[in-house]
Amino acid sequence: MTSILEQLKDSVSNALIAAFGAEMADKDPLVASTSNPKFGDYQSNVALSLAKPLKQNPRAIAQLIIDHLQIEDMCETPTIAGPGFINFMLKSDYVGNLLQEIQPDERLGIAQVESADKVIVDFSSPNIAKEMHVGHLRSTIIGDAIARILEFRGYDVLRLNHVGDWGTQFGMLIAYLREAYPKALTTADALDIGDLVSLYKKAKVRFDEDEEFKQTARQEVVNLQAGAEDSLHAWKLLCDQSRREFQVIYDLLDIKLDERGESFYNPFLGDIVSELKETGLLEKSEGAMCVFLDGFTNKDGDPLPLIVQKSDGGFNYATTDLAAIKYRVKEDKATRIIYVTDSGQANHFAGVFQVARKAGILPEDVEVVHVPFGLVQGKDGKRLKTRSGATVKLKDLLDEAVIHARNDLETRFKDYGREETPEFIDRAAQVIGLSAVKYADLSQNRTSDYVFDFQKMLDLKGNTAPYLLYAYVRPQGVSRKGDINFSQLDSNTKILLTENTELALGKSILQLEEVIKEVESTLLPNRICLYLFELSQKFNQFYEQCDILNAEEPQKTSRLILADLTARTIKLGLSLLGIEVLERM
Ligand code: ARG
């Protein structure tokens, strides 16, 4: 379906051409949905923007546009407000017809892109032998939502887990394990990730203190990079161990990822450096090979370098990312590459993108975007940690969310004297707890820091997962109570939007498409959350004001269809965020 917004934009564009000539063809019609129903459903500011170039009064321009508009079937006659805004109010018949049209469609009329371009979403990407931390949790949740949205739109999405599985830290770790815990290098499952993390820390201490150990560790890296059998074997064991731990989290959160870690690009790193040399971008500075960046300077105003090869010959995080871009462009044929990491890596990516463009590794027509996000904080506004001050383990955090959800459910059921089976409670607690964590993260503008607060995220009121899940459950309750099969409602029924709450709800249902398209370019999933929240509020107003089951036909079926469409819209919207629904709660 062409969204209402797109149809309006087209109509205004046509009116501009009809009123002012063909040179208006490229003019943005500046139509947007309004947040205040006082201004109608949509508004255009185009008349204001034309006042200067056309040397005319904006209200007069607005009137001319309206005179040339052909939208009688969509809108009431547009009105002019203030200095020259054009306000559009959708006709209820038009809204009703569109709802009827999308009712039989599983995708609710939401269009797919014409060509399934390849898009890479690089997300989650924890580091081997280190604990997956809350930053990786954010990347996982946000990256997965972005991937789901783009998949739904029909892109060919490759979900890549760029795990940190290569580099000097492995030399250090293997060298340390050789002396302290040799079994770990030959036997699977000799260690769990907790052990690995603490051994890693000890190895780091040795590395910083002991010159001889440092040499041994360096030699280990050389062995590993040269493909020495026993070093590779040890490295693989360490990776497997971490991978199993990460997988627990991915399974819990229903995250699908293809692992292509840093090690994958190892064979290409040397070529990247040679390529940079050929383009003349490479410079030697203090023994390191680097490219000096435009627009990035240190305190003294000197240009900052992107180091691609250290003085000891080792390659960097940035070198790997350059090799990854090359591979993703040439082999994967990506047209858009999206990186989801904390904002702390913004400069890293800006530098890498700049060098990749200059070196011709990244062609003009391939878009690269860093999708940054803020920190996760505790209620005290500081970095999230456990009561004892230790870093929070992700598994514990998710388990705790489920426990909180279970407590809430049990209290509520007890208050209402509801008897539910343990299986029902288990599953409901699991869905609510995990959704709450995902939704709390996604509903914030990702660029800001966010406060992790179980109580708030599980609140039944407010912009939370439980509120939305509940709005989904209500129509299901209607269907059970009235013994109605939503999938068998007569799709020839005209949708009647006589009450204000019906019309407002109907309009809201039709907006999902424009919201999805917006997120496709802004990559801000919180927009979908806000939309679903508003839709749920409108549904609740409708539900309180309009009797569904006791209404006379044809109003009854019309209202049932509205309730079903709302539920399906919520379910679809939540599925794009990686959130499941419950039929009862
Ligand atoms: N492993 C990195 C980290 O934990 C994130 C990797 C992001 N992706 C990339 N292509 N650099 O910070």
XYZ file of C-alpha atoms and ligand atoms in Angstrom:
597
model
C 0.000 0.000 0.000
C 1.152 3.551 -0.577
C 1.002 5.116 2.854
C -1.388 7.989 3.475
C 1.584 10.252 3.976
C 3.036 9.322 0.591
C -0.309 9.816 -1.111
C -0.671 13.246 0.434
C 2.853 14.192 -0.544
C 2.152 13.186 -4.125
C -1.076 15.165 -4.181
C 0.570 18.302 -2.822
C 3.436 17.923 -5.304
C 0.965 17.681 -8.159
C -0.923 20.717 -6.904
C 2.345 22.675 -6.700
C 3.139 21.868 -10.318
C -0.390 22.674 -11.428
C -0.349 25.982 -9.569
C 3.225 27.191 -10.120
C 4.645 25.221 -13.018
C 6.976 22.325 -13.726
C 9.919 23.829 -11.844
C 8.084 22.752 -8.669
C 8.693 19.080 -9.529
C 11.677 18.816 -7.168
C 10.129 20.809 -4.356
C 9.627 18.857 -1.113
C 5.897 19.197 -0.297
C 6.780 19.293 3.428
C 3.889 17.170 4.602
C 4.057 15.545 8.035
C 1.614 13.993 10.433
C 0.571 16.351 13.214
C 0.918 15.574 16.873
C -2.060 17.713 17.808
C -5.466 16.733 16.336
C -6.378 20.429 16.496
C -4.275 20.823 13.342
C -5.926 17.913 11.575
C -4.145 14.670 10.809
C -1.434 15.998 8.516
C 0.016 19.397 7.852
C 2.106 20.992 5.123
C 4.428 23.978 5.620
C 5.277 24.261 1.984
C 3.459 27.568 1.448
C 5.668 29.220 4.073
C 8.807 27.954 2.420
C 7.648 29.316 -0.940
C 6.796 32.812 0.253
C 10.270 34.196 -0.362
C 11.094 32.635 -3.715
C 7.617 33.390 -5.087
C 7.441 36.807 -3.425
C 3.867 36.182 -2.381
C 1.899 36.053 0.814
C 2.105 32.489 2.215
C -1.608 32.351 2.955
C -2.331 33.247 -0.667
C 0.086 30.530 -1.785
C -1.624 28.067 0.525
C -4.990 28.944 -0.998
C -3.649 28.448 -4.524
C -2.300 25.043 -3.563
C -5.638 24.059 -2.036
C -7.444 25.222 -5.194
C -5.289 22.838 -7.224
C -5.447 19.891 -4.862
C -7.359 16.814 -5.900
C -7.932 14.949 -2.686
C -11.704 15.074 -2.211
C -11.878 11.320 -1.675
C -9.190 11.391 1.053
C -9.676 14.560 3.024
C -12.180 17.179 4.033
C -11.477 20.517 2.317
C -8.059 21.528 3.699
C -7.952 24.611 5.883
C -5.308 27.301 6.231
C -3.999 27.986 9.701
C -1.844 30.780 11.116
C 0.659 32.269 8.676
C -0.038 29.663 5.970
C -0.019 26.083 7.235
C -2.272 23.749 5.288
C -4.166 21.315 7.514
C -5.545 18.038 6.272
C -8.276 16.068 7.969
C -8.881 12.529 6.700
C -12.436 11.529 5.829
C -13.800 8.731 7.941
C -15.066 6.864 4.867
C -11.621 6.925 3.403
C -10.083 5.612 6.629
C -12.783 2.929 6.868
C -12.161 1.767 3.307
C -8.420 1.486 3.848
C -8.957 -0.518 7.020
C -11.241 -2.843 5.131
C -8.602 -3.202 2.451
C -5.797 -4.196 4.820
C -7.950 -6.463 6.985
C -7.351 -9.705 5.036
C -3.641 -8.990 4.539
C -1.120 -10.630 6.838
C 1.266 -7.699 6.363
C -1.551 -5.256 7.109
C -0.981 -3.616 3.768
C 2.608 -2.673 4.503
C 4.655 -2.589 1.333
C 7.956 -4.303 0.699
C 10.880 -2.647 -1.042
C 11.145 -3.229 -4.768
C 14.657 -4.627 -4.825
C 15.943 -6.770 -2.005
C 19.234 -4.921 -1.545
C 21.797 -6.470 0.732
C 22.069 -4.771 4.104
C 24.553 -5.806 6.766
C 23.778 -5.220 10.407
C 26.934 -5.629 12.494
C 25.749 -5.969 16.073
C 26.190 -7.618 19.460
C 29.871 -8.434 18.784
C 31.160 -9.347 22.248
C 34.772 -10.283 22.895
C 36.071 -13.783 23.447
C 37.319 -14.553 26.950
C 35.608 -11.470 28.244
C 32.216 -11.207 29.779
C 29.420 -9.994 27.546
C 28.403 -6.744 29.252
C 25.330 -4.503 29.251
C 26.734 -2.509 26.340
C 26.689 -5.703 24.288
C 23.142 -6.312 25.513
C 22.083 -2.938 24.135
C 23.826 -3.604 20.853
C 22.142 -7.012 20.683
C 18.641 -5.706 21.351
C 18.887 -2.610 19.144
C 20.717 -4.415 16.336
C 18.200 -7.240 16.306
C 15.281 -4.789 16.119
C 16.908 -2.926 13.226
C 17.557 -6.199 11.420
C 13.956 -7.328 11.933
C 12.544 -4.044 10.637
C 14.707 -4.160 7.511
C 13.901 -7.831 6.952
C 10.212 -7.087 7.186
C 10.639 -4.380 4.574
C 12.127 -6.998 2.293
C 15.845 -6.283 2.434
C 18.300 -9.143 2.230
C 19.764 -8.718 5.702
C 22.999 -10.281 6.844
C 23.268 -10.223 10.629
C 26.931 -10.267 11.507
C 28.487 -10.900 14.877
C 31.887 -9.234 14.645
C 33.226 -10.933 17.758
C 36.585 -9.875 19.153
C 38.322 -13.207 18.669
C 41.780 -12.128 17.556
C 44.675 -10.026 18.676
C 47.395 -9.728 21.274
C 45.092 -10.646 24.148
C 45.110 -14.248 22.952
C 48.882 -14.433 23.099
C 48.673 -13.208 26.642
C 45.926 -15.580 27.635
C 47.425 -18.650 26.008
C 50.850 -17.922 27.479
C 49.310 -17.594 30.893
C 47.218 -20.738 30.618
C 50.248 -22.721 29.491
C 51.856 -22.109 32.847
C 48.856 -21.832 35.143
C 46.242 -24.112 33.677
C 47.563 -26.211 30.766
C 44.520 -28.462 30.811
C 42.387 -25.606 29.554
C 44.362 -25.528 26.320
C 43.749 -29.128 25.419
C 40.403 -30.087 26.940
C 37.004 -28.704 26.010
C 34.926 -27.385 28.909
C 37.828 -27.299 31.355
C 36.854 -23.725 32.206
C 33.722 -21.700 32.232
C 33.566 -18.113 31.144
C 33.776 -16.826 34.704
C 37.124 -18.626 35.121
C 38.267 -17.370 31.758
C 37.488 -13.808 32.657
C 39.415 -13.967 35.919
C 42.328 -15.792 34.288
C 42.322 -13.124 31.626
C 42.654 -10.470 34.286
C 45.552 -12.302 35.915
C 47.220 -12.728 32.558
C 46.900 -8.998 31.977
C 48.575 -8.256 35.305
C 51.489 -10.562 34.434
C 51.725 -8.983 31.017
C 51.987 -5.480 32.421
C 54.455 -6.392 35.143
C 56.713 -9.064 33.754
C 58.919 -8.292 30.769
C 59.787 -11.922 30.160
C 56.144 -12.952 30.214
C 55.420 -10.169 27.776
C 57.931 -11.627 25.347
C 56.433 -15.096 25.688
C 52.973 -13.686 25.089
C 54.171 -11.852 21.978
C 55.730 -15.054 20.708
C 52.399 -16.802 21.264
C 50.646 -14.261 19.049
C 53.244 -14.794 16.353
C 52.747 -18.568 16.644
C 49.010 -18.175 16.491
C 49.112 -15.870 13.499
C 51.519 -18.226 11.763
C 48.998 -21.015 12.308
C 50.908 -23.154 14.841
C 48.802 -26.240 15.484
C 48.727 -26.248 19.281
C 48.197 -22.497 19.551
C 45.323 -22.672 17.112
C 43.830 -25.575 19.015
C 44.008 -23.654 22.280
C 42.560 -20.565 20.660
C 39.649 -22.560 19.238
C 38.874 -24.048 22.627
C 38.763 -20.616 24.190
C 36.489 -19.340 21.435
C 34.149 -22.333 21.736
C 33.883 -21.812 25.432
C 32.878 -18.171 25.095
C 30.625 -18.907 22.162
C 28.601 -21.368 24.224
C 28.124 -18.749 26.910
C 27.050 -16.096 24.413
C 24.638 -18.555 22.845
C 22.769 -18.921 26.132
C 21.940 -15.222 25.988
C 21.054 -15.317 22.290
C 18.712 -18.270 22.801
C 17.032 -16.592 25.717
C 16.474 -13.420 23.721
C 15.693 -15.205 20.445
C 18.546 -13.580 18.546
C 19.864 -14.953 15.279
C 23.389 -13.993 14.254
C 26.051 -15.190 11.870
C 29.403 -15.156 13.541
C 32.176 -13.641 11.499
C 34.736 -12.556 13.999
C 37.829 -10.427 13.650
C 39.955 -13.524 12.980
C 38.083 -14.033 9.715
C 39.752 -10.941 8.265
C 43.260 -11.846 9.412
C 44.375 -13.081 5.975
C 43.427 -9.749 4.390
C 45.097 -7.331 6.783
C 48.438 -7.176 5.017
C 46.720 -6.378 1.723
C 44.832 -3.522 3.294
C 48.088 -1.921 4.374
C 49.606 -2.399 0.906
C 46.522 -0.925 -0.679
C 46.721 2.146 1.522
C 50.389 2.439 0.608
C 49.559 2.380 -3.110
C 46.980 5.120 -2.766
C 49.647 7.259 -1.115
C 47.596 7.756 2.006
C 49.937 5.861 4.314
C 52.480 7.637 6.475
C 54.973 6.394 9.011
C 54.713 8.129 12.333
C 56.664 7.080 15.429
C 57.255 3.699 13.847
C 53.563 3.053 13.185
C 51.876 3.040 9.804
C 48.943 5.394 9.750
C 46.642 7.586 7.729
C 46.112 11.120 8.973
C 42.471 12.071 9.197
C 40.706 15.192 7.973
C 38.704 17.013 10.580
C 40.081 15.103 13.575
C 42.653 16.916 15.638
C 44.215 16.572 19.057
C 44.389 19.279 21.721
C 47.177 21.063 19.859
C 45.235 21.113 16.633
C 47.408 18.468 14.943
C 45.618 15.934 12.737
C 44.912 12.572 14.397
C 46.105 9.361 12.795
C 44.202 6.163 12.125
C 46.846 3.563 12.968
C 46.699 0.502 10.747
C 49.951 -1.204 11.688
C 51.783 -0.833 14.958
C 55.539 -0.484 15.192
C 55.818 -4.176 16.171
C 54.067 -5.133 12.928
C 50.740 -5.993 14.594
C 47.490 -4.825 13.063
C 44.734 -2.889 14.775
C 41.006 -2.913 15.372
C 40.769 -0.299 12.600
C 42.718 -2.435 10.117
C 40.263 -5.253 10.669
C 37.347 -2.918 10.125
C 38.863 -1.696 6.858
C 39.289 -5.287 5.711
C 35.729 -6.027 6.806
C 34.380 -3.127 4.738
C 36.253 -4.347 1.711
C 34.919 -7.862 2.125
C 31.374 -6.709 2.774
C 31.381 -4.521 -0.314
C 33.139 -6.890 -2.712
C 32.042 -10.321 -1.567
C 28.775 -9.698 0.241
C 27.730 -6.933 -2.195
C 26.282 -4.890 0.617
C 24.613 -1.581 -0.259
C 24.251 -0.452 3.343
C 26.374 -1.432 6.335
C 25.075 -0.633 9.803
C 27.260 -0.815 12.928
C 25.561 -0.912 16.295
C 27.967 -0.021 19.115
C 28.139 2.417 22.010
C 28.752 6.070 21.179
C 32.292 5.728 22.532
C 33.271 4.184 19.197
C 31.950 7.071 17.099
C 35.418 8.409 16.306
C 36.732 4.979 15.463
C 34.013 4.492 12.851
C 34.212 8.031 11.500
C 37.947 7.498 10.964
C 37.555 4.089 9.386
C 34.781 5.289 7.067
C 36.803 8.291 5.982
C 39.891 6.249 5.164
C 37.835 3.561 3.408
C 36.227 6.213 1.188
C 39.500 7.915 0.354
C 41.211 4.619 -0.428
C 38.398 3.596 -2.750
C 37.552 0.579 -0.608
C 34.131 2.039 0.021
C 32.355 3.213 -3.139
C 30.067 6.256 -3.104
C 26.927 4.197 -3.563
C 27.478 2.081 -0.476
C 26.162 3.648 2.691
C 27.876 3.032 6.028
C 26.233 4.110 9.260
C 27.346 3.968 12.824
C 24.299 3.541 15.057
C 25.527 4.762 18.424
C 23.839 4.295 21.768
C 24.327 5.648 25.280
C 25.275 3.948 28.529
C 23.176 1.724 30.734
C 22.984 3.196 34.207
C 21.747 1.999 37.561
C 19.002 3.879 39.401
C 21.738 5.971 41.005
C 22.647 7.333 37.593
C 26.020 5.590 37.695
C 27.317 2.665 35.683
C 25.134 -0.393 36.316
C 26.655 -2.732 38.887
C 25.574 -5.330 41.432
C 24.998 -4.491 45.097
C 28.506 -5.669 45.870
C 29.866 -3.344 43.192
C 30.796 -6.058 40.693
C 29.860 -5.849 37.012
C 26.438 -7.260 36.276
C 26.310 -10.607 34.476
C 23.821 -10.513 31.659
C 22.350 -13.888 32.442
C 21.696 -12.795 36.029
C 20.130 -9.578 34.849
C 17.699 -11.367 32.539
C 16.889 -13.994 35.164
C 16.135 -11.257 37.635
C 13.759 -9.570 35.193
C 11.837 -12.822 34.892
C 11.679 -13.186 38.681
C 10.313 -9.660 39.052
C 7.722 -10.350 36.357
C 6.710 -13.548 38.122
C 6.266 -11.754 41.448
C 4.088 -9.135 39.795
C 1.948 -11.790 38.132
C 1.528 -13.836 41.280
C 0.519 -10.818 43.317
C -1.984 -9.747 40.697
C -3.474 -13.223 40.333
C -3.795 -13.522 44.091
C -5.519 -10.128 44.339
C -8.041 -11.187 41.712
C -8.400 -14.716 43.058
C -7.243 -16.104 39.721
C -5.994 -19.687 39.552
C -3.347 -20.331 36.924
C -1.154 -23.360 36.266
C 2.556 -23.187 37.032
C 3.279 -23.692 33.321
C 1.174 -20.675 32.434
C 2.890 -18.541 35.041
C 6.346 -19.707 33.941
C 5.770 -18.805 30.362
C 4.020 -15.517 31.072
C 6.795 -14.455 33.454
C 9.420 -15.337 30.868
C 7.719 -13.395 28.075
C 6.905 -10.377 30.236
C 10.306 -10.217 31.935
C 12.344 -10.439 28.746
C 10.023 -8.126 26.784
C 10.266 -5.589 29.543
C 14.065 -5.525 29.280
C 14.024 -5.275 25.500
C 11.277 -2.683 25.402
C 12.804 -0.494 28.102
C 15.941 -0.308 26.018
C 14.243 0.199 22.658
C 11.723 2.784 23.817
C 14.457 5.269 24.731
C 16.036 7.368 22.057
C 19.111 5.167 21.775
C 21.521 8.061 21.734
C 20.739 8.909 25.348
C 21.920 6.986 28.400
C 19.227 4.901 29.957
C 18.433 3.989 33.520
C 17.867 0.314 34.129
C 14.955 0.032 36.536
C 13.000 -3.223 36.910
C 10.048 -1.573 38.589
C 9.610 1.009 35.893
C 10.014 -1.378 32.982
C 7.440 -3.781 34.441
C 4.845 -1.137 35.252
C 1.436 -1.961 33.775
C 0.905 1.726 33.088
C 3.070 3.919 30.900
C 5.172 3.279 27.843
C 6.209 -0.234 28.865
C 6.071 -3.744 27.436
C 3.402 -4.913 29.914
C 1.130 -2.023 28.917
C 1.363 -3.002 25.244
C 1.063 -6.703 25.935
C -2.048 -5.936 27.899
C -3.523 -3.891 25.053
C -2.967 -6.944 22.855
C -4.605 -9.267 25.359
C -7.813 -7.215 25.639
C -9.102 -7.941 22.111
C -8.234 -11.623 22.642
C -10.413 -11.498 25.748
C -13.260 -10.062 23.671
C -12.897 -12.890 21.192
C -12.998 -15.508 23.973
C -15.897 -13.879 25.760
C -17.987 -13.481 22.619
C -16.821 -16.814 21.204
C -15.631 -15.034 18.099
C -13.062 -16.210 15.633
C -11.332 -13.064 14.417
C -10.026 -14.764 11.308
C -13.559 -15.497 10.194
C -15.001 -12.023 10.422
C -16.727 -11.009 7.193
C -14.209 -8.962 5.261
C -17.004 -7.355 3.242
C -18.122 -5.527 6.337
C -17.892 -1.791 5.946
C -15.844 -0.266 8.772
C -17.989 2.354 10.489
C -16.079 5.066 12.298
C -18.869 7.109 13.792
C -17.503 7.618 17.292
C -14.445 9.849 17.733
C -12.569 7.071 19.487
C -13.259 4.721 16.562
C -12.010 7.207 14.015
C -8.900 8.048 16.047
C -8.109 4.356 16.465
C -8.685 3.627 12.780
C -6.326 6.415 11.719
C -3.715 5.222 14.147
C -3.781 1.645 12.824
C -3.026 2.957 9.356
C 0.118 4.780 10.474
C 2.363 1.800 11.116
C 3.621 1.807 7.544
C 4.879 5.388 7.631
C 6.477 4.800 11.022
C 8.327 1.734 9.735
C 9.539 3.640 6.694
C 10.752 6.424 8.919
C 12.718 3.997 11.105
C 14.149 2.364 8.018
C 16.060 5.577 7.415
C 16.560 7.015 10.921
C 17.298 3.628 12.540
C 15.578 4.854 15.701
C 13.323 1.992 16.861
C 11.952 4.100 19.732
C 9.689 5.673 17.108
C 7.908 2.325 16.739
C 7.573 2.056 20.520
C 6.006 5.477 20.771
C 3.642 4.620 17.952
C 2.563 1.348 19.607
C 2.089 3.124 22.902
C -0.175 5.731 21.314
C -2.069 3.078 19.406
C -2.649 1.150 22.647
C -3.900 4.281 24.371
C -6.324 4.921 21.532
C -7.491 1.343 21.703
C -8.097 1.614 25.432
C -10.142 4.783 24.911
C -12.187 3.060 22.242
C -12.623 -0.010 24.447
C -13.866 2.049 27.349
C -16.274 4.092 25.254
C -17.633 1.689 22.689
C -19.391 -1.488 23.591
C -18.223 -4.163 21.191
C -20.100 -7.343 21.952
C -23.449 -5.712 22.710
C -23.438 -3.410 19.690
C -25.996 -3.957 16.913
C -24.839 -5.289 13.557
C -23.206 -4.078 11.381
C -21.505 -1.988 14.054
C -20.597 -5.048 16.085
C -18.579 -6.680 13.300
C -17.044 -3.350 12.396
C -15.859 -2.937 15.997
C -14.624 -6.495 16.169
C -12.567 -5.883 13.060
C -11.153 -2.721 14.617
C -10.218 -4.647 17.763
C -8.633 -7.437 15.746
C -6.726 -4.998 13.524
C -5.406 -3.240 16.617
C -4.206 -6.516 18.101
C -2.550 -7.573 14.863
C -0.888 -4.183 14.510
C 0.491 -4.415 18.044
C 1.654 -7.972 17.461
C 3.357 -7.058 14.212
C 4.941 -3.935 15.704
C 6.230 -5.853 18.706
C 7.547 -8.647 16.514
C 9.673 -6.039 14.734
C 11.181 -5.254 18.124
C 11.816 -8.917 18.842
C 8.980 -9.094 21.365
C 6.463 -11.919 21.610
C 2.854 -11.499 22.729
C 0.724 -13.537 25.119
C -2.889 -14.470 24.472
C -3.765 -13.985 28.137
C -1.979 -12.378 31.050
N 33.940 -6.171 19.764
C 33.686 -4.773 19.804
C 33.399 -4.333 21.241
O 33.116 -5.139 22.097
C 32.513 -4.356 18.941
C 32.678 -4.623 17.459
C 31.774 -3.778 16.622
N 31.889 -4.027 15.213
C 32.885 -3.634 14.432
N 32.852 -3.957 13.163
N 33.910 -2.939 14.893
O 33.449 -3.160 21.516
